[in-house]
mmCIF file of N, CA and C in Angstrom:
data_model
loop_
_atom_site.group_PDB
_atom_site.id
_atom_site.type_symbol
_atom_site.label_atom_id
_atom_site.label_comp_id
_atom_site.label_asym_id
_atom_site.label_seq_id
_atom_site.Cartn_x
_atom_site.Cartn_y
_atom_site.Cartn_z
ATOM 1 N N GLN F 1 0.829 -1.183 0.000
ATOM 2 C CA GLN F 1 0.000 0.000 0.000
ATOM 3 C C GLN F 1 0.876 1.250 0.000
ATOM 4 N N VAL F 2 0.436 2.246 -0.743
ATOM 5 C CA VAL F 2 1.126 3.514 -0.815
ATOM 6 C C VAL F 2 0.116 4.620 -0.545
ATOM 7 N N GLN F 3 0.456 5.498 0.357
ATOM 8 C CA GLN F 3 -0.354 6.671 0.630
ATOM 9 C C GLN F 3 0.418 7.911 0.196
ATOM 10 N N LEU F 4 -0.242 8.790 -0.537
ATOM 11 C CA LEU F 4 0.376 9.984 -1.077
ATOM 12 C C LEU F 4 -0.322 11.214 -0.530
ATOM 13 N N VAL F 5 0.454 12.196 -0.112
ATOM 14 C CA VAL F 5 -0.084 13.433 0.427
ATOM 15 C C VAL F 5 0.591 14.610 -0.257
ATOM 16 N N GLU F 6 -0.204 15.423 -0.955
ATOM 17 C CA GLU F 6 0.312 16.610 -1.617
ATOM 18 C C GLU F 6 0.272 17.802 -0.673
ATOM 19 N N SER F 7 1.163 18.737 -0.916
ATOM 20 C CA SER F 7 1.168 19.984 -0.180
ATOM 21 C C SER F 7 1.828 21.052 -1.040
ATOM 22 N N GLY F 8 1.687 22.296 -0.633
ATOM 23 C CA GLY F 8 2.344 23.390 -1.321
ATOM 24 C C GLY F 8 1.446 24.230 -2.197
ATOM 25 N N GLY F 9 0.204 23.842 -2.339
ATOM 26 C CA GLY F 9 -0.712 24.634 -3.137
ATOM 27 C C GLY F 9 -1.067 25.935 -2.438
ATOM 28 N N GLY F 10 -1.713 26.802 -3.180
ATOM 29 C CA GLY F 10 -2.109 28.080 -2.619
ATOM 30 C C GLY F 10 -2.521 29.051 -3.693
ATOM 31 N N LEU F 11 -2.593 30.309 -3.302
ATOM 32 C CA LEU F 11 -2.998 31.395 -4.191
ATOM 33 C C LEU F 11 -1.785 32.238 -4.533
ATOM 34 N N VAL F 12 -1.539 32.424 -5.814
ATOM 35 C CA VAL F 12 -0.432 33.246 -6.276
ATOM 36 C C VAL F 12 -0.898 34.120 -7.423
ATOM 37 N N GLN F 13 -0.161 35.192 -7.661
ATOM 38 C CA GLN F 13 -0.433 36.052 -8.795
ATOM 39 C C GLN F 13 0.219 35.491 -10.054
ATOM 40 N N ALA F 14 -0.340 35.838 -11.185
ATOM 41 C CA ALA F 14 0.243 35.422 -12.448
ATOM 42 C C ALA F 14 1.711 35.821 -12.509
ATOM 43 N N GLY F 15 2.528 34.901 -12.985
ATOM 44 C CA GLY F 15 3.959 35.117 -13.034
ATOM 45 C C GLY F 15 4.700 34.620 -11.817
ATOM 46 N N GLY F 16 3.984 34.255 -10.786
ATOM 47 C CA GLY F 16 4.599 33.771 -9.575
ATOM 48 C C GLY F 16 4.952 32.304 -9.648
ATOM 49 N N SER F 17 5.412 31.778 -8.514
ATOM 50 C CA SER F 17 5.890 30.405 -8.447
ATOM 51 C C SER F 17 5.333 29.684 -7.234
ATOM 52 N N LEU F 18 5.225 28.383 -7.377
ATOM 53 C CA LEU F 18 4.881 27.496 -6.287
ATOM 54 C C LEU F 18 5.659 26.206 -6.459
ATOM 55 N N ARG F 19 5.931 25.540 -5.358
ATOM 56 C CA ARG F 19 6.510 24.213 -5.406
ATOM 57 C C ARG F 19 5.595 23.249 -4.671
ATOM 58 N N LEU F 20 5.091 22.283 -5.399
ATOM 59 C CA LEU F 20 4.260 21.254 -4.817
ATOM 60 C C LEU F 20 5.118 20.079 -4.376
ATOM 61 N N SER F 21 4.734 19.489 -3.264
ATOM 62 C CA SER F 21 5.420 18.312 -2.760
ATOM 63 C C SER F 21 4.422 17.180 -2.609
ATOM 64 N N CYS F 22 4.906 15.985 -2.782
ATOM 65 C CA CYS F 22 4.095 14.795 -2.598
ATOM 66 C C CYS F 22 4.922 13.791 -1.818
ATOM 67 N N GLU F 23 4.510 13.538 -0.593
ATOM 68 C CA GLU F 23 5.218 12.607 0.270
ATOM 69 C C GLU F 23 4.477 11.279 0.329
ATOM 70 N N ALA F 24 5.228 10.211 0.287
ATOM 71 C CA ALA F 24 4.655 8.872 0.285
ATOM 72 C C ALA F 24 4.968 8.148 1.584
ATOM 73 N N SER F 25 4.046 7.319 1.982
ATOM 74 C CA SER F 25 4.252 6.436 3.115
ATOM 75 C C SER F 25 3.799 5.038 2.722
ATOM 76 N N GLY F 26 4.259 4.077 3.460
ATOM 77 C CA GLY F 26 3.891 2.691 3.190
ATOM 78 C C GLY F 26 4.947 1.931 2.402
ATOM 79 N N ARG F 27 5.461 2.552 1.385
ATOM 80 C CA ARG F 27 6.534 1.991 0.576
ATOM 81 C C ARG F 27 7.411 3.111 0.046
ATOM 82 N N THR F 28 8.579 2.737 -0.401
ATOM 83 C CA THR F 28 9.461 3.720 -1.004
ATOM 84 C C THR F 28 9.084 3.947 -2.459
ATOM 85 N N PHE F 29 9.597 5.034 -3.019
ATOM 86 C CA PHE F 29 9.384 5.371 -4.428
ATOM 87 C C PHE F 29 10.327 4.651 -5.365
ATOM 88 N N ASN F 30 11.228 3.864 -4.842
ATOM 89 C CA ASN F 30 12.361 3.377 -5.628
ATOM 90 C C ASN F 30 11.968 2.720 -6.944
ATOM 91 N N TYR F 31 10.884 1.993 -6.956
ATOM 92 C CA TYR F 31 10.490 1.264 -8.154
ATOM 93 C C TYR F 31 9.123 1.698 -8.665
ATOM 94 N N TYR F 32 8.799 2.967 -8.493
ATOM 95 C CA TYR F 32 7.529 3.517 -8.921
ATOM 96 C C TYR F 32 7.734 4.682 -9.863
ATOM 97 N N ASP F 33 6.927 4.705 -10.916
ATOM 98 C CA ASP F 33 6.799 5.903 -11.731
ATOM 99 C C ASP F 33 5.924 6.900 -10.974
ATOM 100 N N LEU F 34 6.261 8.177 -11.091
ATOM 101 C CA LEU F 34 5.566 9.219 -10.341
ATOM 102 C C LEU F 34 5.049 10.281 -11.304
ATOM 103 N N GLY F 35 3.778 10.608 -11.174
ATOM 104 C CA GLY F 35 3.166 11.565 -12.077
ATOM 105 C C GLY F 35 2.439 12.674 -11.349
ATOM 106 N N TRP F 36 2.253 13.772 -12.068
ATOM 107 C CA TRP F 36 1.435 14.886 -11.605
ATOM 108 C C TRP F 36 0.317 15.116 -12.610
ATOM 109 N N PHE F 37 -0.879 15.242 -12.104
ATOM 110 C CA PHE F 37 -2.056 15.527 -12.907
ATOM 111 C C PHE F 37 -2.787 16.713 -12.300
ATOM 112 N N ARG F 38 -3.653 17.322 -13.070
ATOM 113 C CA ARG F 38 -4.467 18.411 -12.546
ATOM 114 C C ARG F 38 -5.875 18.306 -13.114
ATOM 115 N N GLN F 39 -6.803 18.894 -12.388
ATOM 116 C CA GLN F 39 -8.193 18.799 -12.784
ATOM 117 C C GLN F 39 -8.921 20.098 -12.471
ATOM 118 N N VAL F 40 -9.651 20.575 -13.449
ATOM 119 C CA VAL F 40 -10.501 21.746 -13.310
ATOM 120 C C VAL F 40 -11.945 21.264 -13.269
ATOM 121 N N ALA F 41 -12.768 21.950 -12.504
ATOM 122 C CA ALA F 41 -14.174 21.578 -12.409
ATOM 123 C C ALA F 41 -14.794 21.476 -13.793
ATOM 124 N N GLY F 42 -15.481 20.381 -14.035
ATOM 125 C CA GLY F 42 -16.125 20.174 -15.311
ATOM 126 C C GLY F 42 -15.246 19.554 -16.373
ATOM 127 N N LYS F 43 -13.992 19.281 -16.059
ATOM 128 C CA LYS F 43 -13.072 18.686 -17.018
ATOM 129 C C LYS F 43 -12.451 17.420 -16.438
ATOM 130 N N GLU F 44 -11.924 16.600 -17.321
ATOM 131 C CA GLU F 44 -11.237 15.391 -16.894
ATOM 132 C C GLU F 44 -9.856 15.727 -16.359
ATOM 133 N N ARG F 45 -9.309 14.804 -15.594
ATOM 134 C CA ARG F 45 -7.944 14.967 -15.134
ATOM 135 C C ARG F 45 -7.004 15.065 -16.328
ATOM 136 N N GLU F 46 -6.045 15.958 -16.218
ATOM 137 C CA GLU F 46 -5.110 16.241 -17.282
ATOM 138 C C GLU F 46 -3.698 15.918 -16.822
ATOM 139 N N PHE F 47 -2.968 15.234 -17.662
ATOM 140 C CA PHE F 47 -1.572 14.946 -17.359
ATOM 141 C C PHE F 47 -0.757 16.221 -17.357
ATOM 142 N N VAL F 48 0.158 16.344 -16.404
ATOM 143 C CA VAL F 48 1.024 17.511 -16.308
ATOM 144 C C VAL F 48 2.486 17.129 -16.505
ATOM 145 N N ALA F 49 2.972 16.209 -15.690
ATOM 146 C CA ALA F 49 4.384 15.846 -15.734
ATOM 147 C C ALA F 49 4.574 14.503 -15.055
ATOM 148 N N ALA F 50 5.675 13.845 -15.376
ATOM 149 C CA ALA F 50 5.983 12.572 -14.732
ATOM 150 C C ALA F 50 7.472 12.293 -14.813
ATOM 151 N N VAL F 51 7.947 11.506 -13.877
ATOM 152 C CA VAL F 51 9.320 11.021 -13.863
ATOM 153 C C VAL F 51 9.268 9.529 -13.602
ATOM 154 N N ASP F 52 10.038 8.779 -14.361
ATOM 155 C CA ASP F 52 9.955 7.341 -14.236
ATOM 156 C C ASP F 52 10.698 6.846 -13.001
ATOM 157 N N TRP F 53 10.620 5.565 -12.780
ATOM 158 C CA TRP F 53 11.144 4.963 -11.553
ATOM 159 C C TRP F 53 12.634 5.198 -11.369
ATOM 160 N N SER F 54 13.366 5.269 -12.461
ATOM 161 C CA SER F 54 14.814 5.427 -12.384
ATOM 162 C C SER F 54 15.256 6.888 -12.360
ATOM 163 N N GLY F 55 14.339 7.804 -12.635
ATOM 164 C CA GLY F 55 14.683 9.208 -12.711
ATOM 165 C C GLY F 55 15.303 9.622 -14.029
ATOM 166 N N THR F 56 15.373 8.707 -14.983
ATOM 167 C CA THR F 56 16.031 8.987 -16.247
ATOM 168 C C THR F 56 15.078 9.434 -17.345
ATOM 169 N N SER F 57 13.799 9.242 -17.164
ATOM 170 C CA SER F 57 12.818 9.637 -18.160
ATOM 171 C C SER F 57 11.840 10.617 -17.532
ATOM 172 N N ILE F 58 11.740 11.802 -18.128
ATOM 173 C CA ILE F 58 10.848 12.851 -17.645
ATOM 174 C C ILE F 58 10.038 13.365 -18.819
ATOM 175 N N ILE F 59 8.773 13.597 -18.594
ATOM 176 C CA ILE F 59 7.903 14.072 -19.652
ATOM 177 C C ILE F 59 6.963 15.138 -19.107
ATOM 178 N N TYR F 60 6.660 16.131 -19.952
ATOM 179 C CA TYR F 60 5.764 17.216 -19.598
ATOM 180 C C TYR F 60 4.719 17.400 -20.681
ATOM 181 N N THR F 61 3.553 17.848 -20.282
ATOM 182 C CA THR F 61 2.587 18.260 -21.272
ATOM 183 C C THR F 61 3.057 19.572 -21.890
ATOM 184 N N ASP F 62 2.682 19.801 -23.142
ATOM 185 C CA ASP F 62 3.219 20.935 -23.888
ATOM 186 C C ASP F 62 2.972 22.273 -23.201
ATOM 187 N N SER F 63 1.846 22.428 -22.565
ATOM 188 C CA SER F 63 1.472 23.717 -22.005
ATOM 189 C C SER F 63 2.337 24.151 -20.825
ATOM 190 N N VAL F 64 3.099 23.235 -20.226
ATOM 191 C CA VAL F 64 3.914 23.586 -19.068
ATOM 192 C C VAL F 64 5.402 23.474 -19.337
ATOM 193 N N LYS F 65 5.786 23.040 -20.513
ATOM 194 C CA LYS F 65 7.203 22.907 -20.833
ATOM 195 C C LYS F 65 7.905 24.252 -20.714
ATOM 196 N N GLY F 66 9.044 24.229 -20.060
ATOM 197 C CA GLY F 66 9.798 25.444 -19.843
ATOM 198 C C GLY F 66 9.382 26.221 -18.614
ATOM 199 N N ARG F 67 8.273 25.845 -18.004
ATOM 200 C CA ARG F 67 7.793 26.538 -16.819
ATOM 201 C C ARG F 67 7.753 25.644 -15.584
ATOM 202 N N PHE F 68 7.444 24.378 -15.780
ATOM 203 C CA PHE F 68 7.352 23.433 -14.670
ATOM 204 C C PHE F 68 8.528 22.473 -14.707
ATOM 205 N N ALA F 69 8.894 21.961 -13.547
ATOM 206 C CA ALA F 69 9.958 20.972 -13.455
ATOM 207 C C ALA F 69 9.602 19.951 -12.381
ATOM 208 N N VAL F 70 9.650 18.699 -12.756
ATOM 209 C CA VAL F 70 9.372 17.626 -11.823
ATOM 210 C C VAL F 70 10.696 16.991 -11.395
ATOM 211 N N SER F 71 10.788 16.633 -10.138
ATOM 212 C CA SER F 71 11.978 15.986 -9.624
ATOM 213 C C SER F 71 11.576 15.035 -8.508
ATOM 214 N N ARG F 72 12.475 14.130 -8.191
ATOM 215 C CA ARG F 72 12.190 13.184 -7.126
ATOM 216 C C ARG F 72 13.374 13.060 -6.196
ATOM 217 N N ASP F 73 13.073 12.844 -4.943
ATOM 218 C CA ASP F 73 14.078 12.636 -3.918
ATOM 219 C C ASP F 73 13.714 11.340 -3.221
ATOM 220 N N ASP F 74 14.313 10.260 -3.686
ATOM 221 C CA ASP F 74 13.945 8.952 -3.160
ATOM 222 C C ASP F 74 14.351 8.774 -1.700
ATOM 223 N N ALA F 75 15.404 9.467 -1.281
ATOM 224 C CA ALA F 75 15.815 9.385 0.112
ATOM 225 C C ALA F 75 14.745 9.931 1.046
ATOM 226 N N LYS F 76 13.994 10.920 0.570
ATOM 227 C CA LYS F 76 12.915 11.510 1.348
ATOM 228 C C LYS F 76 11.548 10.987 0.943
ATOM 229 N N ASN F 77 11.523 10.081 -0.027
ATOM 230 C CA ASN F 77 10.268 9.526 -0.520
ATOM 231 C C ASN F 77 9.308 10.627 -0.952
ATOM 232 N N THR F 78 9.840 11.584 -1.699
ATOM 233 C CA THR F 78 9.087 12.763 -2.078
ATOM 234 C C THR F 78 9.315 13.087 -3.549
ATOM 235 N N VAL F 79 8.259 13.498 -4.215
ATOM 236 C CA VAL F 79 8.349 14.016 -5.567
ATOM 237 C C VAL F 79 7.865 15.458 -5.542
ATOM 238 N N TYR F 80 8.507 16.301 -6.350
ATOM 239 C CA TYR F 80 8.205 17.721 -6.366
ATOM 240 C C TYR F 80 7.739 18.156 -7.743
ATOM 241 N N LEU F 81 6.970 19.217 -7.757
ATOM 242 C CA LEU F 81 6.623 19.900 -8.988
ATOM 243 C C LEU F 81 6.880 21.383 -8.770
ATOM 244 N N GLN F 82 7.968 21.868 -9.343
ATOM 245 C CA GLN F 82 8.288 23.285 -9.293
ATOM 246 C C GLN F 82 7.551 23.981 -10.419
ATOM 247 N N MET F 83 6.763 24.982 -10.081
ATOM 248 C CA MET F 83 5.941 25.681 -11.052
ATOM 249 C C MET F 83 6.335 27.151 -11.068
ATOM 250 N N ASP F 84 6.869 27.595 -12.186
ATOM 251 C CA ASP F 84 7.275 28.978 -12.372
ATOM 252 C C ASP F 84 6.437 29.614 -13.469
ATOM 253 N N SER F 85 6.452 30.931 -13.503
ATOM 254 C CA SER F 85 5.712 31.684 -14.516
ATOM 255 C C SER F 85 4.271 31.217 -14.609
ATOM 256 N N LEU F 86 3.640 31.106 -13.481
ATOM 257 C CA LEU F 86 2.285 30.576 -13.436
ATOM 258 C C LEU F 86 1.303 31.482 -14.157
ATOM 259 N N LYS F 87 0.335 30.852 -14.780
ATOM 260 C CA LYS F 87 -0.708 31.539 -15.521
ATOM 261 C C LYS F 87 -2.064 31.204 -14.922
ATOM 262 N N PRO F 88 -3.049 32.074 -15.104
ATOM 263 C CA PRO F 88 -4.384 31.750 -14.603
ATOM 264 C C PRO F 88 -4.909 30.411 -15.112
ATOM 265 N N GLU F 89 -4.528 30.018 -16.307
ATOM 266 C CA GLU F 89 -4.973 28.752 -16.860
ATOM 267 C C GLU F 89 -4.379 27.548 -16.138
ATOM 268 N N ASP F 90 -3.392 27.773 -15.279
ATOM 269 C CA ASP F 90 -2.836 26.697 -14.470
ATOM 270 C C ASP F 90 -3.682 26.401 -13.240
ATOM 271 N N THR F 91 -4.667 27.232 -12.976
ATOM 272 C CA THR F 91 -5.527 27.026 -11.823
ATOM 273 C C THR F 91 -6.220 25.672 -11.909
ATOM 274 N N ALA F 92 -6.068 24.874 -10.869
ATOM 275 C CA ALA F 92 -6.636 23.529 -10.853
ATOM 276 C C ALA F 92 -6.312 22.882 -9.518
ATOM 277 N N VAL F 93 -6.914 21.736 -9.293
ATOM 278 C CA VAL F 93 -6.493 20.867 -8.211
ATOM 279 C C VAL F 93 -5.413 19.946 -8.770
ATOM 280 N N TYR F 94 -4.271 19.924 -8.122
ATOM 281 C CA TYR F 94 -3.145 19.127 -8.580
ATOM 282 C C TYR F 94 -3.028 17.856 -7.754
ATOM 283 N N TYR F 95 -2.842 16.750 -8.446
ATOM 284 C CA TYR F 95 -2.743 15.442 -7.823
ATOM 285 C C TYR F 95 -1.410 14.790 -8.179
ATOM 286 N N CYS F 96 -0.797 14.159 -7.208
ATOM 287 C CA CYS F 96 0.319 13.297 -7.518
ATOM 288 C C CYS F 96 -0.174 11.864 -7.578
ATOM 289 N N ALA F 97 0.552 11.047 -8.301
ATOM 290 C CA ALA F 97 0.154 9.667 -8.499
ATOM 291 C C ALA F 97 1.387 8.789 -8.608
ATOM 292 N N ALA F 98 1.217 7.532 -8.261
ATOM 293 C CA ALA F 98 2.317 6.583 -8.303
ATOM 294 C C ALA F 98 1.842 5.267 -8.895
ATOM 295 N N ARG F 99 2.739 4.614 -9.613
ATOM 296 C CA ARG F 99 2.447 3.302 -10.160
ATOM 297 C C ARG F 99 3.724 2.488 -10.164
ATOM 298 N N ARG F 100 3.561 1.211 -10.034
ATOM 299 C CA ARG F 100 4.719 0.352 -10.169
ATOM 300 C C ARG F 100 5.254 0.465 -11.589
ATOM 301 N N LEU F 101 6.560 0.437 -11.708
ATOM 302 C CA LEU F 101 7.194 0.648 -13.008
ATOM 303 C C LEU F 101 6.538 -0.192 -14.087
ATOM 304 N N GLY F 102 6.358 0.432 -15.231
ATOM 305 C CA GLY F 102 5.763 -0.232 -16.368
ATOM 306 C C GLY F 102 6.171 0.439 -17.651
ATOM 307 N N LEU F 103 5.967 -0.239 -18.759
ATOM 308 C CA LEU F 103 6.376 0.274 -20.054
ATOM 309 C C LEU F 103 5.293 1.098 -20.741
ATOM 310 N N ARG F 104 4.109 1.134 -20.199
ATOM 311 C CA ARG F 104 3.040 1.926 -20.778
ATOM 312 C C ARG F 104 3.339 3.404 -20.606
ATOM 313 N N PRO F 105 2.772 4.262 -21.448
ATOM 314 C CA PRO F 105 3.071 5.695 -21.356
ATOM 315 C C PRO F 105 2.699 6.277 -20.003
ATOM 316 N N MET F 106 3.571 7.109 -19.468
ATOM 317 C CA MET F 106 3.303 7.732 -18.184
ATOM 318 C C MET F 106 2.223 8.788 -18.255
ATOM 319 N N THR F 107 1.855 9.189 -19.464
ATOM 320 C CA THR F 107 0.758 10.131 -19.629
ATOM 321 C C THR F 107 -0.605 9.490 -19.408
ATOM 322 N N ASN F 108 -0.657 8.177 -19.408
ATOM 323 C CA ASN F 108 -1.920 7.480 -19.181
ATOM 324 C C ASN F 108 -2.426 7.724 -17.766
ATOM 325 N N ASP F 109 -3.723 7.879 -17.653
ATOM 326 C CA ASP F 109 -4.355 8.099 -16.357
ATOM 327 C C ASP F 109 -4.736 6.749 -15.749
ATOM 328 N N ASP F 110 -3.737 5.934 -15.501
ATOM 329 C CA ASP F 110 -3.961 4.592 -14.979
ATOM 330 C C ASP F 110 -3.009 4.259 -13.840
ATOM 331 N N TYR F 111 -2.678 5.242 -13.040
ATOM 332 C CA TYR F 111 -1.789 5.031 -11.913
ATOM 333 C C TYR F 111 -2.505 4.278 -10.799
ATOM 334 N N ASP F 112 -1.731 3.610 -9.976
ATOM 335 C CA ASP F 112 -2.292 2.766 -8.930
ATOM 336 C C ASP F 112 -2.702 3.537 -7.689
ATOM 337 N N TYR F 113 -1.976 4.598 -7.381
ATOM 338 C CA TYR F 113 -2.210 5.354 -6.154
ATOM 339 C C TYR F 113 -2.294 6.834 -6.461
ATOM 340 N N TRP F 114 -3.178 7.514 -5.751
ATOM 341 C CA TRP F 114 -3.420 8.938 -5.953
ATOM 342 C C TRP F 114 -3.453 9.673 -4.628
ATOM 343 N N GLY F 115 -2.933 10.889 -4.636
ATOM 344 C CA GLY F 115 -3.056 11.747 -3.483
ATOM 345 C C GLY F 115 -4.415 12.408 -3.433
ATOM 346 N N GLN F 116 -4.634 13.183 -2.398
ATOM 347 C CA GLN F 116 -5.941 13.821 -2.192
ATOM 348 C C GLN F 116 -6.100 15.106 -2.993
ATOM 349 N N GLY F 117 -5.026 15.637 -3.510
ATOM 350 C CA GLY F 117 -5.070 16.848 -4.296
ATOM 351 C C GLY F 117 -4.771 18.087 -3.475
ATOM 352 N N THR F 118 -4.184 19.073 -4.126
ATOM 353 C CA THR F 118 -3.931 20.360 -3.507
ATOM 354 C C THR F 118 -4.315 21.457 -4.492
ATOM 355 N N GLN F 119 -5.016 22.463 -4.010
ATOM 356 C CA GLN F 119 -5.545 23.515 -4.870
ATOM 357 C C GLN F 119 -4.471 24.525 -5.214
ATOM 358 N N VAL F 120 -4.363 24.832 -6.494
ATOM 359 C CA VAL F 120 -3.507 25.901 -6.979
ATOM 360 C C VAL F 120 -4.395 26.913 -7.687
ATOM 361 N N THR F 121 -4.340 28.144 -7.240
ATOM 362 C CA THR F 121 -5.128 29.210 -7.837
ATOM 363 C C THR F 121 -4.198 30.338 -8.246
ATOM 364 N N VAL F 122 -4.275 30.728 -9.502
ATOM 365 C CA VAL F 122 -3.428 31.781 -10.047
ATOM 366 C C VAL F 122 -4.321 32.934 -10.460
ATOM 367 N N SER F 123 -4.112 34.077 -9.859
ATOM 368 C CA SER F 123 -4.909 35.253 -10.151
ATOM 369 C C SER F 123 -4.217 36.120 -11.184
ATOM 370 N N SER F 124 -4.996 36.863 -11.939
ATOM 371 C CA SER F 124 -4.460 37.748 -12.958
ATOM 372 C C SER F 124 -4.396 39.177 -12.471
#
């Protein structure tokens, strides 16, 4: 069993920055792919970023490339999402997710474990 808890969300002005954290308990991240998704009311969950189990493969959705950065610290069992140059369109509930390593695309919304979500609101 893996439990994920996100933190770091909040209210920021456009152009500002936030760093989201996702801490895991129950098991280590060592052999898990880790993803970040976001969801706006009335829309489906959207893939944002992910890092594979080894830390060697990282992928971002086009809308956040150059602005967001995902990283993992396996010693702390934590994955981060650094968000810079935030835009109002980034406003959403952000979720971290974990899955046992697999060859399927990390953009797929088929992770095994999900956090409770943290609200990010960007004002203009």
